[in-house]
Coordinates of C-alpha atoms and ligand atoms in Angstrom, one line a residue:
M1152 CA 0.0 0.0 0.0
T1153 CA 1.3 3.5 -0.9
T1154 CA 2.6 5.6 2.0
Y1155 CA 1.3 9.1 2.2
S1156 CA 3.1 11.9 4.0
L1157 CA 2.5 15.4 5.3
M1158 CA 4.8 18.0 3.9
S1159 CA 6.3 20.5 6.3
G1160 CA 9.0 23.0 5.3
G1161 CA 9.7 20.9 2.1
E1162 CA 10.3 17.7 4.1
K1163 CA 8.1 14.7 4.7
L1164 CA 6.8 14.7 8.2
V1165 CA 6.1 11.3 9.8
T1166 CA 3.2 11.3 12.3
A1167 CA 2.9 9.0 15.3
D1168 CA -0.7 8.2 14.3
T1169 CA -2.5 7.3 11.1
F1170 CA -6.1 6.7 10.0
S1171 CA -7.6 4.5 7.2
V1172 CA -9.2 6.0 4.1
I1173 CA -12.1 3.9 2.6
N1174 CA -13.0 3.4 -1.0
P1175 CA -16.8 4.2 -1.0
S1176 CA -17.4 1.9 -4.0
T1177 CA -15.9 -1.2 -2.4
M1178 CA -15.6 -0.2 1.3
V1179 CA -12.0 -1.5 1.2
T1180 CA -9.2 0.5 2.7
V1181 CA -7.4 2.6 0.0
G1182 CA -4.5 3.7 2.2
E1183 CA -3.4 5.1 5.5
S1184 CA -3.4 8.9 6.0
P1185 CA -1.0 10.5 8.5
K1186 CA -2.9 11.9 11.5
A1187 CA -1.3 15.1 12.7
S1188 CA -1.1 16.1 16.4
I1189 CA -1.3 19.7 17.7
E1190 CA 2.5 19.6 18.0
D1191 CA 2.7 18.7 14.3
L1192 CA 0.3 21.5 13.5
N1193 CA 2.4 24.0 15.4
S1194 CA 5.6 22.9 13.7
I1195 CA 4.1 23.0 10.2
I1196 CA 2.7 26.5 10.8
K1197 CA 6.2 27.5 12.0
E1198 CA 7.7 26.3 8.7
A1199 CA 5.1 28.2 6.7
R1200 CA 5.8 31.4 8.6
K1201 CA 9.5 30.9 8.1
A1202 CA 9.1 30.4 4.3
F1203 CA 6.8 33.6 4.1
T1204 CA 9.8 35.9 4.5
S1205 CA 11.5 34.9 1.3
W1206 CA 8.4 33.8 -0.7
S1207 CA 6.6 37.1 -0.2
T1208 CA 9.6 39.0 -1.6
T1209 CA 10.2 36.7 -4.6
P1210 CA 9.4 38.7 -7.7
Y1211 CA 5.9 38.3 -9.0
E1212 CA 7.1 37.1 -12.5
K1213 CA 9.2 34.4 -10.8
R1214 CA 6.1 33.2 -8.8
Q1215 CA 4.1 33.1 -12.0
Q1216 CA 6.9 30.8 -13.5
Y1217 CA 6.6 28.5 -10.5
I1218 CA 2.9 28.3 -10.9
N1219 CA 3.2 27.3 -14.5
Q1220 CA 5.7 24.6 -13.5
I1221 CA 3.1 23.3 -11.0
A1222 CA 0.6 23.1 -13.9
D1223 CA 3.1 21.0 -15.9
T1224 CA 3.6 18.7 -12.9
L1225 CA -0.1 18.2 -12.4
E1226 CA -0.5 17.5 -16.0
T1227 CA 2.2 14.9 -16.0
H1228 CA 0.7 13.2 -12.9
S1229 CA -3.0 13.5 -13.9
Q1230 CA -3.6 9.8 -14.4
E1231 CA -2.0 8.9 -11.0
L1232 CA -3.9 11.6 -9.1
A1233 CA -7.2 10.8 -10.9
S1234 CA -6.8 7.2 -9.9
I1235 CA -6.4 8.2 -6.2
I1236 CA -9.4 10.5 -6.5
T1237 CA -11.5 7.7 -7.9
Q1238 CA -10.4 5.3 -5.2
E1239 CA -11.1 7.6 -2.2
Q1240 CA -13.9 9.8 -3.6
G1241 CA -15.7 7.4 -5.8
K1242 CA -16.3 9.5 -9.0
P1243 CA -15.6 7.5 -12.2
I1244 CA -12.2 8.0 -13.6
G1245 CA -13.0 8.4 -17.3
A1246 CA -16.6 9.8 -17.2
P1247 CA -17.1 13.2 -18.8
L1248 CA -17.4 14.7 -15.3
G1249 CA -15.2 12.2 -13.5
S1250 CA -11.8 12.4 -11.9
M1251 CA -9.7 13.0 -15.1
F1252 CA -12.1 15.9 -15.7
E1253 CA -11.3 17.1 -12.1
M1254 CA -7.6 16.9 -13.0
G1255 CA -8.2 18.8 -16.2
G1256 CA -9.9 21.5 -14.2
A1257 CA -7.0 21.6 -11.7
V1258 CA -4.5 22.2 -14.5
A1259 CA -6.7 24.7 -16.3
W1260 CA -7.2 26.8 -13.1
T1261 CA -3.5 26.7 -12.3
R1262 CA -2.5 27.9 -15.7
F1263 CA -5.1 30.6 -16.0
T1264 CA -4.3 31.9 -12.5
A1265 CA -0.6 32.1 -13.4
S1266 CA -1.5 34.5 -16.1
L1267 CA -3.2 37.1 -13.8
E1268 CA -1.3 40.2 -12.9
L1269 CA -1.2 42.3 -9.7
P1270 CA -0.2 45.7 -11.0
V1271 CA 0.5 48.7 -8.7
K1272 CA -2.3 51.3 -9.2
V1273 CA -1.5 54.9 -9.3
L1274 CA -4.3 56.7 -7.5
Q1275 CA -3.0 60.2 -7.8
D1276 CA 0.0 61.8 -9.6
D1277 CA -0.1 65.6 -9.7
E1278 CA 1.3 68.7 -8.1
N1279 CA -0.3 67.7 -4.8
G1280 CA 1.3 64.3 -4.5
H1281 CA 1.7 60.8 -5.7
I1282 CA -0.3 57.9 -4.3
E1283 CA 0.2 54.2 -5.1
L1284 CA -2.0 51.3 -4.2
H1285 CA 0.0 48.1 -3.7
R1286 CA -1.3 44.6 -3.1
R1287 CA 0.6 42.8 -0.4
P1288 CA 0.4 39.1 0.6
I1289 CA -1.5 38.4 3.9
G1290 CA 0.8 35.9 5.5
V1291 CA 0.1 32.2 6.1
V1292 CA -3.2 31.0 4.5
A1293 CA -4.9 27.9 5.8
S1294 CA -6.9 26.0 3.2
I1295 CA -9.6 23.7 4.5
T1296 CA -11.3 21.5 1.9
P1297 CA -14.3 19.1 1.6
W1298 CA -14.5 15.6 0.1
N1299 CA -16.4 16.2 -3.1
W1300 CA -13.7 17.6 -5.5
P1301 CA -10.6 17.2 -3.3
V1302 CA -7.8 18.1 -5.7
M1303 CA -9.6 20.8 -7.7
I1304 CA -10.8 22.7 -4.6
A1305 CA -7.4 22.5 -3.0
I1306 CA -5.9 24.0 -6.2
W1307 CA -8.5 26.8 -6.1
H1308 CA -7.3 27.6 -2.6
I1309 CA -3.6 27.1 -3.0
I1310 CA -2.7 28.6 -6.3
P1311 CA -4.0 32.2 -5.9
A1312 CA -2.7 32.3 -2.3
V1313 CA 0.8 31.3 -3.4
L1314 CA 0.8 33.6 -6.5
A1315 CA -0.1 36.5 -4.3
G1316 CA 3.0 35.8 -2.1
N1317 CA 1.4 33.9 0.8
T1318 CA 2.5 30.6 2.1
V1319 CA -0.1 27.8 2.7
V1320 CA -1.0 25.0 5.1
C1321 CA -3.7 22.8 3.4
K1322 CA -5.9 20.5 5.3
P1323 CA -8.0 18.1 3.2
S1324 CA -11.2 16.4 4.4
P1325 CA -10.5 13.3 6.5
Y1326 CA -12.7 11.4 4.0
T1327 CA -10.4 12.2 1.0
P1328 CA -7.0 13.2 2.1
L1329 CA -4.8 11.0 0.0
S1330 CA -5.0 12.7 -3.4
T1331 CA -4.3 16.1 -1.8
L1332 CA -1.4 14.8 0.2
R1333 CA 0.2 13.3 -2.9
M1334 CA -0.5 16.5 -4.9
I1335 CA 1.2 18.6 -2.3
E1336 CA 4.2 16.2 -2.3
L1337 CA 4.4 16.8 -6.1
I1338 CA 4.0 20.6 -5.7
N1339 CA 7.0 20.5 -3.3
R1340 CA 9.2 19.2 -6.1
V1341 CA 8.6 22.5 -7.8
L1342 CA 8.3 25.2 -5.1
P1343 CA 10.9 26.4 -2.5
K1344 CA 10.7 24.7 0.9
G1345 CA 7.8 25.6 3.1
V1346 CA 5.7 27.5 0.6
V1347 CA 3.0 24.8 0.5
N1348 CA 2.6 22.5 3.4
S1349 CA 0.0 19.8 4.2
I1350 CA -1.6 18.6 7.3
A1351 CA -4.2 15.8 7.8
G1352 CA -6.5 14.7 10.6
G1353 CA -10.1 14.9 11.7
D1354 CA -12.5 17.8 12.1
E1355 CA -10.8 18.8 15.4
L1356 CA -7.7 19.6 13.4
G1357 CA -9.7 22.1 11.3
A1358 CA -11.0 23.6 14.6
A1359 CA -7.4 23.9 15.9
I1360 CA -6.4 25.7 12.6
S1361 CA -9.1 28.2 12.8
D1362 CA -8.2 28.9 16.4
H1363 CA -4.4 29.2 15.7
I1364 CA -2.8 32.7 15.9
G1365 CA -0.1 31.6 13.4
I1366 CA -2.7 31.6 10.6
D1367 CA -3.6 34.9 9.0
K1368 CA -6.3 33.9 6.5
I1369 CA -8.6 30.9 6.0
V1370 CA -10.0 29.8 2.7
F1371 CA -12.7 27.3 3.6
T1372 CA -15.0 25.2 1.4
G1373 CA -17.5 23.1 3.1
S1374 CA -20.8 23.2 5.0
T1375 CA -22.5 26.4 6.3
D1376 CA -22.5 25.0 9.8
T1377 CA -18.7 24.5 9.8
G1378 CA -18.2 27.9 8.1
K1379 CA -20.1 29.6 11.0
K1380 CA -17.8 27.8 13.5
I1381 CA -14.7 28.9 11.6
M1382 CA -15.9 32.5 11.5
S1383 CA -16.6 32.5 15.2
S1384 CA -13.2 31.0 16.3
S1385 CA -11.3 33.1 13.7
S1386 CA -12.6 36.3 15.3
K1387 CA -10.1 35.9 18.2
S1388 CA -7.2 36.8 16.0
L1389 CA -9.4 38.6 13.4
K1390 CA -8.4 36.4 10.5
N1391 CA -9.2 37.3 6.9
L1392 CA -11.8 34.8 5.6
T1393 CA -13.1 33.4 2.3
L1394 CA -16.0 31.1 2.9
E1395 CA -17.5 28.9 0.2
L1396 CA -20.4 27.2 1.8
G1397 CA -23.4 25.1 1.1
G1398 CA -25.8 25.7 -1.8
N1399 CA -29.4 24.8 -2.6
D1400 CA -29.5 26.0 -6.2
A1401 CA -32.9 26.4 -7.9
G1402 CA -33.4 25.8 -11.6
I1403 CA -36.5 27.6 -13.1
V1404 CA -37.8 26.0 -16.4
L1405 CA -40.2 28.3 -18.3
G1406 CA -43.1 26.9 -20.3
D1407 CA -41.6 27.7 -23.7
C1408 CA -38.8 25.1 -23.3
N1409 CA -38.5 22.0 -25.5
P1410 CA -37.9 19.1 -23.0
D1411 CA -35.8 17.0 -25.4
E1412 CA -33.4 19.9 -25.8
I1413 CA -32.9 20.8 -22.1
V1414 CA -33.2 17.4 -20.3
P1415 CA -29.5 16.4 -20.6
G1416 CA -28.5 19.8 -19.3
L1417 CA -31.0 19.6 -16.4
F1418 CA -29.9 16.1 -15.5
W1419 CA -26.1 16.8 -15.4
G1420 CA -26.7 20.2 -13.8
A1421 CA -28.3 18.3 -10.9
F1422 CA -26.3 15.1 -10.9
I1423 CA -22.7 16.1 -11.6
N1424 CA -20.6 14.0 -9.1
N1425 CA -23.9 12.4 -8.0
G1426 CA -25.3 15.7 -6.8
Q1427 CA -22.3 16.1 -4.4
T1428 CA -21.3 19.5 -5.8
C1429 CA -21.9 22.8 -4.1
A1430 CA -23.3 24.4 -7.3
A1431 CA -25.4 21.5 -8.5
M1432 CA -29.1 22.1 -9.1
K1433 CA -30.8 21.0 -6.0
R1434 CA -34.4 22.2 -6.6
L1435 CA -36.1 22.1 -10.0
Y1436 CA -39.1 24.4 -10.6
V1437 CA -41.0 23.6 -13.8
H1438 CA -43.9 25.5 -15.4
R1439 CA -47.1 23.4 -15.0
S1440 CA -47.7 23.4 -18.7
I1441 CA -44.7 21.2 -19.4
Y1442 CA -44.2 19.7 -15.9
K1443 CA -45.3 16.1 -16.8
E1444 CA -43.2 16.1 -20.0
I1445 CA -40.1 17.2 -18.1
C1446 CA -40.6 14.7 -15.4
D1447 CA -41.1 11.9 -17.9
S1448 CA -38.1 12.9 -20.0
L1449 CA -35.8 13.3 -17.0
T1450 CA -36.8 9.8 -15.8
A1451 CA -36.2 8.3 -19.2
F1452 CA -32.8 10.0 -19.4
A1453 CA -31.8 8.9 -15.9
K1454 CA -32.4 5.3 -16.8
S1455 CA -29.8 5.5 -19.5
V1456 CA -27.1 6.7 -17.1
K1457 CA -24.8 3.9 -15.6
M1458 CA -23.9 4.0 -12.0
G1459 CA -21.1 1.8 -10.7
D1460 CA -17.5 1.4 -9.4
G1461 CA -15.4 4.3 -10.8
F1462 CA -13.1 1.9 -12.6
A1463 CA -15.9 0.0 -14.3
D1464 CA -16.4 0.5 -18.0
G1465 CA -19.0 3.1 -18.8
A1466 CA -19.7 4.2 -15.2
E1467 CA -20.9 7.8 -15.2
L1468 CA -22.0 8.1 -11.6
G1469 CA -20.4 6.6 -8.5
P1470 CA -21.5 6.1 -4.9
I1471 CA -22.3 8.7 -2.2
Q1472 CA -18.9 9.4 -0.7
N1473 CA -19.6 8.5 2.9
K1474 CA -22.1 7.0 5.2
M1475 CA -22.9 10.2 7.0
Q1476 CA -23.9 11.8 3.7
F1477 CA -25.8 8.7 2.6
N1478 CA -27.9 8.9 5.7
I1479 CA -28.7 12.6 5.2
V1480 CA -29.9 11.9 1.6
N1481 CA -31.8 8.8 2.6
Q1482 CA -33.5 10.6 5.5
L1483 CA -34.4 13.7 3.4
V1484 CA -36.0 11.5 0.8
K1485 CA -38.0 9.6 3.4
T1486 CA -39.2 12.8 5.1
S1487 CA -40.1 14.3 1.7
I1488 CA -42.4 11.4 1.0
Q1489 CA -44.0 11.6 4.5
Q1490 CA -44.6 15.3 3.7
G1491 CA -46.5 14.4 0.5
G1492 CA -43.7 13.9 -2.1
E1493 CA -44.3 11.3 -4.8
V1494 CA -41.5 9.1 -6.0
L1495 CA -41.0 9.3 -9.8
L1496 CA -37.8 7.3 -9.8
G1497 CA -35.5 5.7 -7.2
G1498 CA -36.6 6.3 -3.7
P1499 CA -35.2 5.7 -0.2
L1500 CA -33.3 2.5 0.8
D1501 CA -33.7 0.4 3.9
S1502 CA -30.3 -1.2 3.8
E1503 CA -27.0 0.7 4.3
E1504 CA -24.7 -2.0 3.1
S1505 CA -23.5 -0.1 0.1
L1506 CA -23.1 3.6 -0.5
F1507 CA -24.7 3.4 -4.0
F1508 CA -28.0 5.4 -3.9
P1509 CA -30.3 5.3 -6.9
V1510 CA -31.0 8.5 -8.9
T1511 CA -34.2 9.7 -7.3
F1512 CA -36.8 12.2 -8.5
I1513 CA -39.5 13.3 -6.1
A1514 CA -42.6 15.3 -7.3
V1515 CA -43.3 17.9 -4.7
E1516 CA -46.1 20.4 -4.5
K1517 CA -45.0 22.5 -1.5
N1518 CA -41.9 24.6 -1.0
D1519 CA -41.6 23.8 2.7
N1520 CA -40.9 20.1 1.9
A1521 CA -37.7 19.0 3.6
L1522 CA -36.0 17.9 0.3
V1523 CA -36.7 21.4 -1.1
Q1524 CA -35.6 23.4 1.9
H1525 CA -32.5 21.5 2.9
E1526 CA -29.3 20.8 0.9
Q1527 CA -29.4 17.1 0.0
F1528 CA -25.8 17.0 -1.5
G1529 CA -26.6 13.7 -3.2
P1530 CA -28.6 12.1 -6.1
A1531 CA -32.1 13.1 -5.1
L1532 CA -33.9 15.9 -6.9
P1533 CA -37.3 17.5 -5.9
I1534 CA -39.3 18.7 -8.9
I1535 CA -41.9 21.4 -8.1
P1536 CA -44.5 22.9 -10.5
F1537 CA -45.3 26.6 -10.7
D1538 CA -47.9 28.7 -12.5
T1539 CA -46.4 32.2 -12.9
V1540 CA -42.9 33.5 -13.2
E1541 CA -43.5 35.7 -10.2
E1542 CA -44.4 32.6 -8.1
A1543 CA -41.3 30.8 -9.4
I1544 CA -39.0 33.6 -8.4
L1545 CA -40.6 33.8 -4.9
L1546 CA -40.2 30.0 -4.5
A1547 CA -36.6 30.0 -5.7
N1548 CA -35.6 32.8 -3.3
D1549 CA -37.5 31.3 -0.3
N1550 CA -34.3 29.6 1.0
S1551 CA -31.4 30.6 3.2
A1552 CA -28.8 29.5 0.6
G1553 CA -27.7 31.8 -2.3
L1554 CA -24.9 30.1 -4.2
G1555 CA -26.2 29.6 -7.8
G1556 CA -29.4 29.3 -9.8
S1557 CA -30.5 28.9 -13.4
V1558 CA -33.3 29.9 -15.8
W1559 CA -34.2 27.8 -18.8
S1560 CA -36.1 29.4 -21.7
N1561 CA -36.0 30.1 -25.4
D1562 CA -36.5 33.7 -24.6
K1563 CA -33.1 34.9 -23.4
Q1564 CA -34.3 38.4 -22.5
A1565 CA -37.1 37.0 -20.3
A1566 CA -34.5 34.6 -18.7
A1567 CA -32.0 37.4 -18.1
K1568 CA -34.8 39.5 -16.4
I1569 CA -35.5 36.6 -14.1
A1570 CA -31.8 36.0 -13.5
G1571 CA -31.5 39.6 -12.1
Q1572 CA -34.2 38.8 -9.5
M1573 CA -32.6 35.6 -8.2
E1574 CA -30.8 35.9 -4.8
C1575 CA -27.5 34.1 -5.6
G1576 CA -23.9 34.7 -6.6
T1577 CA -24.1 33.1 -10.1
V1578 CA -27.0 32.6 -12.5
W1579 CA -26.8 30.4 -15.6
I1580 CA -29.2 30.6 -18.6
N1581 CA -30.0 27.3 -20.2
K1582 CA -27.2 25.5 -18.3
H1583 CA -26.4 25.0 -14.6
G1584 CA -23.1 24.8 -12.6
A1585 CA -20.6 25.8 -15.3
I1586 CA -17.7 27.6 -13.6
Q1587 CA -14.6 29.1 -15.2
P1588 CA -11.3 30.3 -13.8
N1589 CA -11.9 33.9 -15.2
A1590 CA -15.3 34.4 -13.6
P1591 CA -15.5 35.2 -9.8
F1592 CA -17.5 32.5 -8.0
G1593 CA -19.0 32.8 -4.5
G1594 CA -22.2 32.7 -2.5
I1595 CA -24.5 35.2 -0.9
K1596 CA -26.9 34.7 2.1
S1597 CA -25.7 31.6 4.0
S1598 CA -23.7 30.3 1.1
G1599 CA -20.6 32.3 2.0
L1600 CA -18.4 35.3 2.1
G1601 CA -16.2 36.6 -0.7
V1602 CA -15.3 35.0 -4.0
E1603 CA -12.7 32.8 -5.6
F1604 CA -11.4 32.8 -9.2
G1605 CA -10.4 35.6 -11.6
E1606 CA -8.9 38.8 -10.6
E1607 CA -11.3 39.3 -7.7
G1608 CA -10.3 35.9 -6.3
L1609 CA -6.6 36.7 -6.5
L1610 CA -7.2 40.1 -4.8
A1611 CA -8.9 38.2 -2.0
N1612 CA -5.5 36.8 -1.1
T1613 CA -4.0 40.2 -0.6
T1614 CA -4.2 43.3 1.6
I1615 CA -4.0 46.9 0.4
Q1616 CA -1.1 49.1 1.2
C1617 CA -1.2 52.7 0.0
I1618 CA 2.0 54.7 -0.3
F1619 CA 1.9 58.5 -0.3
S1620 CA 5.0 60.3 -1.6
Ligands
NAD269 P1 -17.7 20.0 6.2 O1 -18.0 21.4 6.6 O2 -18.2 18.9 7.1 O3 -16.1 19.7 6.2 C1 -15.3 20.5 5.3 C2 -13.9 20.6 5.9 O4 -14.0 21.3 7.2 C3 -13.3 19.2 6.2 O5 -11.9 19.3 5.9 C4 -13.5 19.1 7.7 O6 -12.5 18.3 8.4 C5 -13.3 20.5 8.2 N1 -13.9 20.9 9.5 C6 -15.0 20.2 10.1 N2 -15.3 20.8 11.3 C7 -14.4 21.9 11.4 C8 -14.3 23.0 12.3 N3 -15.0 23.1 13.4 N4 -13.4 23.9 12.1 C9 -12.6 23.9 10.9 N5 -12.7 22.9 10.0 C10 -13.6 21.9 10.2 O7 -18.2 19.8 4.7 P2 -18.2 18.5 3.8 O8 -19.2 17.6 4.3 O9 -16.8 18.0 3.7 O10 -18.6 19.1 2.4 C11 -19.9 19.2 2.0 C12 -20.4 20.7 2.1 O11 -19.5 21.5 1.4 C13 -21.7 20.9 1.4 O12 -22.6 21.7 2.2 C14 -21.4 21.7 0.1 O13 -22.4 22.4 -0.4 C15 -20.2 22.4 0.6 N6 -19.4 22.8 -0.5 C16 -19.4 24.1 -0.9 C17 -18.7 24.5 -2.0 C18 -18.7 26.0 -2.5 O14 -17.8 26.3 -3.3 N7 -19.5 26.8 -2.0 C19 -17.9 23.6 -2.7 C20 -17.9 22.3 -2.3 C21 -18.7 21.9 -1.2

């Protein structure tokens, strides 16, 4: 079995303790992850602080070159990392939205971010004075990641932080630490010692990071509940925060849509990575005039999609990644049915022997249904009819989450008008969940604070210093 290590100051750090990581498709152990102690955390943060002095003064163009070398390294090792992702996360390796796709995203984000500039802005230059606005790195950035897209999300955190001159301590989810640990080992072949460090352990390690005075900023992707805890404990040392939290994205389908044209997009908008994606469509509102047609077409389409072990030929969907999440999805589906939801496909399971959960559609009339109000983060979609556009907008906004949303119509102007009234950070028209490295992404309401990606995402890893002369 491969040995995985933490990276601290450019060296492998051996921990006294380890924990097993399970393949959710087979329930067999994939490997042992190091389990860091508080002493390990202290010494890793010390290394990151030490490296900050020289990294923060390394010329920006030189840092861009390093980032491009990281992209090359990730590309060379894509197959190896994708294989680890499939083993520990479950998503199929070769599927259009599987783990090779995740690696493609990691490479693309790294290369695009390397091309961004951080120019000095001249705010004033006249007889009264000269004022320059400089962007400075913040210090040591902690990256805390979830289990759904482990490598890609870690890259989203690490690359802009490092490009801006910060050093990083990255803590992956205890469900999927191995691909991130290996990736950070590879990154350390490129970068100077201590610029990117890794740490692994349980949730309590995340809490210790957010409490630690040696950390200056936290970039966190995960649940809203954990985000609130991080915000609370970070307040002690007033850390800078970027929080990418839970979503409950609504899709609104207007009556002028042709079901055959939009059903593949609706399906993959909701079921990308088995619904275990922050910006997946999690509630589908359909105009009553085409409600039955859409439900029937979605059901037929879903039956053509193969679910299975991520290494099996043709598998497009894998299992739910862990038992905790499986139980959340199963219970929400059961409650939804008790509250009047009607099963169109799939349905709850009584046995928890495997983590494969069938693609499930539930026809729901009321917006206060549990499967509508709560983020399922799994392969179960409530489909709700509406009669007027005004009603659809009210229903979509009747939720504490505000990550993404979509509008589906042949009338792009009408769709854009509705988009402007949706309370969320991103709205897609005739698609759902597409993200790009040049477009800032982040949630409003309880879906988070701040943005990642693009120039705005890079700036979030800096502080402003104005120089008057
Ligand atoms: P989670 O909040 O349980 O865990 C995320 C990370 O936080 C893990 O590394 C975990 O160990 C750590 N953690 C747990 N308790 C902590 C604490 N008290 N202090 C600091 N760190 C702590 O989330 P999850 O179950 O891994 O991920 C699923 C959630 O993530 C969903 O709600 C999903 O919508 C959200 N998510 C959001 C985005 C986005 O960009 N907005 C992207 C992916 C996932």
